[in-house]
Amino acid sequence: MSQRQVLQVFEQYQRARTQFVQAVAELSARPHNAESLRSAGVMSLLRPLLLDVVPTIQQTAALALGRLANYNDDLAEAVVKGDILPQLVCSLSEQNRFYKKAAAFVLRAVGKHSPQLAQAVVQCGALESLAICLEDFDPGVKEAAAWALGYIARHNSELSQAVVDAGAVPLLVLCIQEPEIALKRIAASTLSDISKHSPELAQTVVDAGAIAHLAQMILNPDAKLKRQVLSALSQIAKHSVDLAELVVEAEIFPVVLTCLKDSDEYVKKNGATLIREIAKHTPELSQFIVNAGGVAAVIDCIGSCRGTVRLPGIMMLGYVAAHSENLSMAVIVSKGIPPLCTCLVEEQEDHLKAAAAWALGQVGRHTPEHARAVAVANVLPTLLSMYMDTHSSEDLQLKTKRALKNILQKCTYLPALEPLLQDAPPNIMKHIVGQFSKVLPHDSKARRLFVTTGGLKKVQEIKAEPGSLLQEYINTINNCFPEEIVRYYSPGYSEILLERVENYQPVL
């Protein structure tokens, strides 16, 4: 055989390999082909092509494997069992930038599905190689490596700690300082995934100097970057007072409040989440947010959006109001009650209704003045209705019950309580009647009104267990009125009167 014939054979072989791997890569781009490719044994056919002498064949083989592994955990498991990961890791430090991106994509696709698969990626030594890729000259390689590290870190604190131990955090902080927006986004997202699990991991990110660089990007015009930046700062701030204070000291206020007016709903939501995570810790941090105009900004945000975007803002108002009388009054003065009532009525999801009920309970639980501010918004009948609705979730019933109890125990505004006397169950009724028993003995105008509006009649209709707290409250109320008035409004008294009329013998 001549040299020319030998070269032709090799060319044909190379062409066949190229055609095969390109065809598989194209087929693997469509989800419905994934299982057929696996059944045909394509994993074992692609594995040797990862070590092919032709770089484009290596890269395309890795791309096909990544696409397959990305679809579901079964296919990712097949990549692990095929002993493919060690080959990819070995090649990460040696091959060109195109292969590195494809290899990092495979590692990410395998690691994203479960902690077990992510652990398999860690065990084959991938983290150190991925960390080295964060120093690569090519931004695309850095991006692919950061993405893979983030997908591993997000599962749990152990895997996140493994990413930290590989030395990735300082390099990720350098990545968020790079000019490429896509790289900034992924690096910020990975820092968020590392920070979320524990105060210690968040502190590692802080110690690498991340907060200052993240804070500078809050006003970046790129919405997707802002989402990740706000998320990362939230995950740091949520763990402790000290970490929240470090975030505040980076001068994120009042800048972060502009995010609440952003056209991107996720920017709004993540901005409100960051403010919530800071506000929840101490009265001092909440007061700082109030002084910066944060409560008013969050209230406007709740009014301008719908659905789950509202949730962090609702909870933020609840946390602020829970801290103290003054902070609760700041929510009231800023007109926070009407939008919370709107959320309670408008939203379809029970968890949003439950959050609004909880927040209203925190606003109204401090003093009679606070409770009255909530009660005059006519929210008590709504809370009672949701508590008694059998279709309400267990959490919604619990939250509405607690909110009612918190507000009722402080409410002395009787006109708001009276409509509840008709339908409330005994465990709520005792709180309602208890408030009447506190106010009526000392207020003659309230006693007169209580009779004329039918309140006294409703109280007489309540069936209370003898000797119960509810019966004691009813007795206290009855003692505020002449005996004949009480008897007049007692059930069955009209029949007694009619019977007396029938039996009465007139004096002729």
Short mmCIF file of N, CA and C in Angstrom, two decimals, residues 260-362:
data_model
loop_
_atom_site.label_atom_id
_atom_site.label_comp_id
_atom_site.label_asym_id
_atom_site.label_seq_id
_atom_site.Cartn_x
_atom_site.Cartn_y
_atom_site.Cartn_z
N LEU A 260 -35.84 48.83 43.70
CA LEU A 260 -37.26 48.53 43.95
C LEU A 260 -38.16 49.14 42.88
N LYS A 261 -37.59 50.03 42.05
CA LYS A 261 -38.37 50.64 40.96
C LYS A 261 -37.90 50.11 39.61
N ASP A 262 -37.05 49.11 39.62
CA ASP A 262 -36.49 48.58 38.39
C ASP A 262 -37.58 47.92 37.54
N SER A 263 -37.39 47.96 36.23
CA SER A 263 -38.38 47.33 35.33
C SER A 263 -38.29 45.80 35.36
N ASP A 264 -37.16 45.26 35.82
CA ASP A 264 -36.98 43.81 35.92
C ASP A 264 -37.55 43.33 37.26
N GLU A 265 -38.49 42.41 37.20
CA GLU A 265 -39.17 41.97 38.44
C GLU A 265 -38.23 41.24 39.38
N TYR A 266 -37.24 40.50 38.84
CA TYR A 266 -36.31 39.78 39.70
C TYR A 266 -35.36 40.74 40.41
N VAL A 267 -35.03 41.85 39.77
CA VAL A 267 -34.23 42.88 40.44
C VAL A 267 -35.03 43.46 41.60
N LYS A 268 -36.30 43.75 41.36
CA LYS A 268 -37.18 44.24 42.44
C LYS A 268 -37.21 43.25 43.60
N LYS A 269 -37.46 41.99 43.26
CA LYS A 269 -37.60 40.96 44.29
C LYS A 269 -36.31 40.79 45.08
N ASN A 270 -35.18 40.72 44.39
CA ASN A 270 -33.91 40.52 45.08
C ASN A 270 -33.50 41.74 45.88
N GLY A 271 -33.87 42.94 45.39
CA GLY A 271 -33.61 44.16 46.16
C GLY A 271 -34.39 44.17 47.46
N ALA A 272 -35.67 43.81 47.37
CA ALA A 272 -36.51 43.73 48.58
C ALA A 272 -36.02 42.64 49.52
N THR A 273 -35.53 41.54 48.95
CA THR A 273 -35.00 40.45 49.78
C THR A 273 -33.78 40.91 50.56
N LEU A 274 -32.90 41.66 49.91
CA LEU A 274 -31.71 42.18 50.59
C LEU A 274 -32.10 43.09 51.76
N ILE A 275 -33.06 43.97 51.52
CA ILE A 275 -33.51 44.88 52.59
C ILE A 275 -34.15 44.08 53.72
N ARG A 276 -34.92 43.06 53.36
CA ARG A 276 -35.55 42.20 54.38
C ARG A 276 -34.50 41.51 55.25
N GLU A 277 -33.46 40.96 54.61
CA GLU A 277 -32.44 40.20 55.35
C GLU A 277 -31.66 41.09 56.31
N ILE A 278 -31.57 42.37 55.99
CA ILE A 278 -30.90 43.31 56.90
C ILE A 278 -31.86 43.71 58.02
N ALA A 279 -33.11 44.01 57.65
CA ALA A 279 -34.09 44.53 58.63
C ALA A 279 -34.42 43.53 59.72
N LYS A 280 -34.34 42.24 59.41
CA LYS A 280 -34.84 41.24 60.36
C LYS A 280 -33.99 41.12 61.62
N HIS A 281 -32.74 41.57 61.56
CA HIS A 281 -31.81 41.27 62.65
C HIS A 281 -32.04 42.08 63.93
N THR A 282 -32.06 43.41 63.81
CA THR A 282 -32.13 44.24 65.03
C THR A 282 -33.00 45.47 64.79
N PRO A 283 -33.53 46.06 65.88
CA PRO A 283 -34.27 47.33 65.74
C PRO A 283 -33.39 48.43 65.16
N GLU A 284 -32.09 48.41 65.49
CA GLU A 284 -31.19 49.46 65.01
C GLU A 284 -31.05 49.42 63.49
N LEU A 285 -30.89 48.20 62.96
CA LEU A 285 -30.77 48.08 61.50
C LEU A 285 -32.08 48.45 60.81
N SER A 286 -33.20 48.07 61.42
CA SER A 286 -34.50 48.46 60.87
C SER A 286 -34.68 49.97 60.90
N GLN A 287 -34.26 50.58 61.99
CA GLN A 287 -34.37 52.05 62.11
C GLN A 287 -33.52 52.74 61.06
N PHE A 288 -32.34 52.17 60.80
CA PHE A 288 -31.47 52.73 59.76
C PHE A 288 -32.17 52.70 58.40
N ILE A 289 -32.85 51.59 58.12
CA ILE A 289 -33.57 51.44 56.85
C ILE A 289 -34.74 52.44 56.78
N VAL A 290 -35.46 52.61 57.91
CA VAL A 290 -36.55 53.59 57.96
C VAL A 290 -36.02 54.98 57.66
N ASN A 291 -34.91 55.33 58.30
CA ASN A 291 -34.31 56.66 58.12
C ASN A 291 -33.86 56.90 56.69
N ALA A 292 -33.48 55.82 56.01
CA ALA A 292 -33.02 55.94 54.61
C ALA A 292 -34.18 55.97 53.63
N GLY A 293 -35.41 55.88 54.14
CA GLY A 293 -36.58 55.88 53.27
C GLY A 293 -36.95 54.49 52.75
N GLY A 294 -36.40 53.46 53.41
CA GLY A 294 -36.59 52.09 52.93
C GLY A 294 -38.00 51.57 53.07
N VAL A 295 -38.70 51.92 54.16
CA VAL A 295 -40.05 51.42 54.38
C VAL A 295 -41.00 51.97 53.32
N ALA A 296 -40.91 53.27 53.07
CA ALA A 296 -41.78 53.88 52.05
C ALA A 296 -41.50 53.29 50.68
N ALA A 297 -40.22 53.05 50.37
CA ALA A 297 -39.85 52.49 49.07
C ALA A 297 -40.39 51.07 48.90
N VAL A 298 -40.31 50.28 49.96
CA VAL A 298 -40.83 48.90 49.91
C VAL A 298 -42.35 48.90 49.77
N ILE A 299 -43.02 49.81 50.45
CA ILE A 299 -44.48 49.91 50.34
C ILE A 299 -44.89 50.26 48.91
N ASP A 300 -44.17 51.18 48.29
CA ASP A 300 -44.44 51.52 46.88
C ASP A 300 -44.22 50.31 45.98
N CYS A 301 -43.17 49.56 46.28
CA CYS A 301 -42.82 48.37 45.48
C CYS A 301 -43.95 47.34 45.57
N ILE A 302 -44.46 47.10 46.78
CA ILE A 302 -45.54 46.12 46.97
C ILE A 302 -46.78 46.54 46.16
N GLY A 303 -47.02 47.85 46.12
CA GLY A 303 -48.19 48.34 45.40
C GLY A 303 -48.06 48.27 43.90
N SER A 304 -46.82 48.20 43.40
CA SER A 304 -46.60 48.26 41.95
C SER A 304 -46.40 46.89 41.30
N CYS A 305 -46.42 45.83 42.09
CA CYS A 305 -46.18 44.50 41.49
C CYS A 305 -47.21 43.50 42.02
N ARG A 306 -47.12 42.29 41.49
CA ARG A 306 -48.06 41.23 41.86
C ARG A 306 -47.31 39.93 42.10
N GLY A 307 -47.98 39.01 42.78
CA GLY A 307 -47.43 37.66 42.93
C GLY A 307 -46.24 37.59 43.87
N THR A 308 -45.37 36.60 43.61
CA THR A 308 -44.27 36.32 44.53
C THR A 308 -43.25 37.45 44.64
N VAL A 309 -43.26 38.37 43.68
CA VAL A 309 -42.35 39.53 43.76
C VAL A 309 -42.66 40.33 45.02
N ARG A 310 -43.91 40.29 45.47
CA ARG A 310 -44.31 41.03 46.66
C ARG A 310 -43.80 40.42 47.97
N LEU A 311 -43.52 39.13 47.94
CA LEU A 311 -43.30 38.40 49.20
C LEU A 311 -42.20 38.99 50.08
N PRO A 312 -40.98 39.23 49.57
CA PRO A 312 -39.94 39.75 50.47
C PRO A 312 -40.28 41.13 51.04
N GLY A 313 -40.98 41.95 50.25
CA GLY A 313 -41.38 43.27 50.76
C GLY A 313 -42.40 43.15 51.88
N ILE A 314 -43.36 42.24 51.71
CA ILE A 314 -44.36 41.99 52.76
C ILE A 314 -43.67 41.57 54.05
N MET A 315 -42.74 40.62 53.92
CA MET A 315 -42.04 40.11 55.10
C MET A 315 -41.15 41.18 55.73
N MET A 316 -40.54 42.00 54.89
CA MET A 316 -39.70 43.08 55.42
C MET A 316 -40.51 44.02 56.32
N LEU A 317 -41.72 44.38 55.88
CA LEU A 317 -42.58 45.25 56.70
C LEU A 317 -42.94 44.56 58.02
N GLY A 318 -43.19 43.26 57.95
CA GLY A 318 -43.48 42.51 59.17
C GLY A 318 -42.32 42.49 60.14
N TYR A 319 -41.11 42.28 59.62
CA TYR A 319 -39.92 42.26 60.48
C TYR A 319 -39.69 43.63 61.13
N VAL A 320 -39.82 44.69 60.34
CA VAL A 320 -39.63 46.04 60.88
C VAL A 320 -40.64 46.30 61.99
N ALA A 321 -41.92 46.01 61.70
CA ALA A 321 -42.99 46.27 62.67
C ALA A 321 -42.84 45.44 63.94
N ALA A 322 -42.26 44.25 63.81
CA ALA A 322 -42.15 43.36 64.97
C ALA A 322 -41.18 43.88 66.02
N HIS A 323 -40.20 44.68 65.60
CA HIS A 323 -39.12 45.07 66.53
C HIS A 323 -39.59 45.96 67.68
N SER A 324 -40.42 46.96 67.38
CA SER A 324 -40.79 47.91 68.45
C SER A 324 -42.04 48.69 68.08
N GLU A 325 -42.61 49.37 69.07
CA GLU A 325 -43.78 50.21 68.84
C GLU A 325 -43.49 51.31 67.82
N ASN A 326 -42.32 51.95 67.98
CA ASN A 326 -41.98 53.08 67.10
C ASN A 326 -41.80 52.63 65.65
N LEU A 327 -41.15 51.48 65.48
CA LEU A 327 -40.93 51.00 64.12
C LEU A 327 -42.24 50.54 63.49
N SER A 328 -43.11 49.94 64.30
CA SER A 328 -44.43 49.57 63.79
C SER A 328 -45.22 50.81 63.39
N MET A 329 -45.08 51.86 64.18
CA MET A 329 -45.77 53.11 63.86
C MET A 329 -45.21 53.72 62.58
N ALA A 330 -43.92 53.51 62.32
CA ALA A 330 -43.31 54.00 61.07
C ALA A 330 -43.96 53.33 59.86
N VAL A 331 -44.29 52.04 60.00
CA VAL A 331 -44.99 51.33 58.91
C VAL A 331 -46.39 51.90 58.73
N ILE A 332 -47.06 52.19 59.85
CA ILE A 332 -48.42 52.73 59.79
C ILE A 332 -48.42 54.12 59.16
N VAL A 333 -47.51 54.98 59.63
CA VAL A 333 -47.42 56.36 59.13
C VAL A 333 -47.07 56.40 57.65
N SER A 334 -46.28 55.44 57.22
CA SER A 334 -45.89 55.36 55.80
C SER A 334 -46.98 54.75 54.93
N LYS A 335 -48.15 54.53 55.54
CA LYS A 335 -49.32 53.95 54.84
C LYS A 335 -49.04 52.53 54.35
N GLY A 336 -48.48 51.73 55.25
CA GLY A 336 -48.16 50.35 54.91
C GLY A 336 -49.32 49.37 55.05
N ILE A 337 -50.34 49.75 55.83
CA ILE A 337 -51.44 48.81 56.08
C ILE A 337 -52.29 48.56 54.83
N PRO A 338 -52.72 49.60 54.08
CA PRO A 338 -53.57 49.34 52.90
C PRO A 338 -52.96 48.36 51.88
N PRO A 339 -51.67 48.50 51.50
CA PRO A 339 -51.14 47.52 50.55
C PRO A 339 -51.06 46.10 51.12
N LEU A 340 -50.83 45.98 52.43
CA LEU A 340 -50.83 44.64 53.04
C LEU A 340 -52.23 44.04 53.00
N CYS A 341 -53.24 44.87 53.23
CA CYS A 341 -54.63 44.39 53.14
C CYS A 341 -54.97 43.99 51.70
N THR A 342 -54.46 44.76 50.75
CA THR A 342 -54.68 44.45 49.33
C THR A 342 -54.07 43.10 48.98
N CYS A 343 -52.86 42.85 49.47
CA CYS A 343 -52.21 41.56 49.23
C CYS A 343 -53.03 40.41 49.82
N LEU A 344 -53.58 40.66 50.99
CA LEU A 344 -54.39 39.63 51.66
C LEU A 344 -55.62 39.25 50.84
N VAL A 345 -56.19 40.25 50.18
CA VAL A 345 -57.43 40.03 49.42
C VAL A 345 -57.16 39.60 47.98
N GLU A 346 -56.16 40.25 47.36
CA GLU A 346 -55.94 40.07 45.92
C GLU A 346 -55.22 38.78 45.56
N GLU A 347 -54.19 38.43 46.34
CA GLU A 347 -53.32 37.33 45.95
C GLU A 347 -54.05 35.99 46.00
N GLN A 348 -53.66 35.11 45.08
CA GLN A 348 -54.29 33.80 44.98
C GLN A 348 -53.55 32.74 45.81
N GLU A 349 -52.26 32.90 45.93
CA GLU A 349 -51.44 31.89 46.62
C GLU A 349 -51.57 32.03 48.13
N ASP A 350 -51.79 30.90 48.79
CA ASP A 350 -51.98 30.93 50.25
C ASP A 350 -50.74 31.43 50.99
N HIS A 351 -49.53 31.11 50.48
CA HIS A 351 -48.34 31.53 51.21
C HIS A 351 -48.17 33.06 51.19
N LEU A 352 -48.67 33.71 50.13
CA LEU A 352 -48.62 35.18 50.09
C LEU A 352 -49.65 35.77 51.04
N LYS A 353 -50.83 35.18 51.07
CA LYS A 353 -51.86 35.63 52.02
C LYS A 353 -51.36 35.45 53.46
N ALA A 354 -50.70 34.31 53.71
CA ALA A 354 -50.20 34.02 55.06
C ALA A 354 -49.15 35.05 55.47
N ALA A 355 -48.28 35.43 54.53
CA ALA A 355 -47.24 36.43 54.83
C ALA A 355 -47.88 37.78 55.16
N ALA A 356 -48.89 38.16 54.38
CA ALA A 356 -49.58 39.44 54.63
C ALA A 356 -50.29 39.42 55.98
N ALA A 357 -50.93 38.30 56.31
CA ALA A 357 -51.60 38.16 57.61
C ALA A 357 -50.59 38.29 58.75
N TRP A 358 -49.45 37.60 58.59
CA TRP A 358 -48.40 37.66 59.62
C TRP A 358 -47.92 39.10 59.80
N ALA A 359 -47.67 39.80 58.70
CA ALA A 359 -47.16 41.17 58.77
C ALA A 359 -48.18 42.09 59.46
N LEU A 360 -49.45 41.94 59.12
CA LEU A 360 -50.49 42.77 59.76
C LEU A 360 -50.56 42.48 61.26
N GLY A 361 -50.37 41.22 61.62
CA GLY A 361 -50.34 40.86 63.05
C GLY A 361 -49.18 41.52 63.78
N GLN A 362 -48.04 41.62 63.11
CA GLN A 362 -46.88 42.27 63.74
C GLN A 362 -47.10 43.77 63.90
#
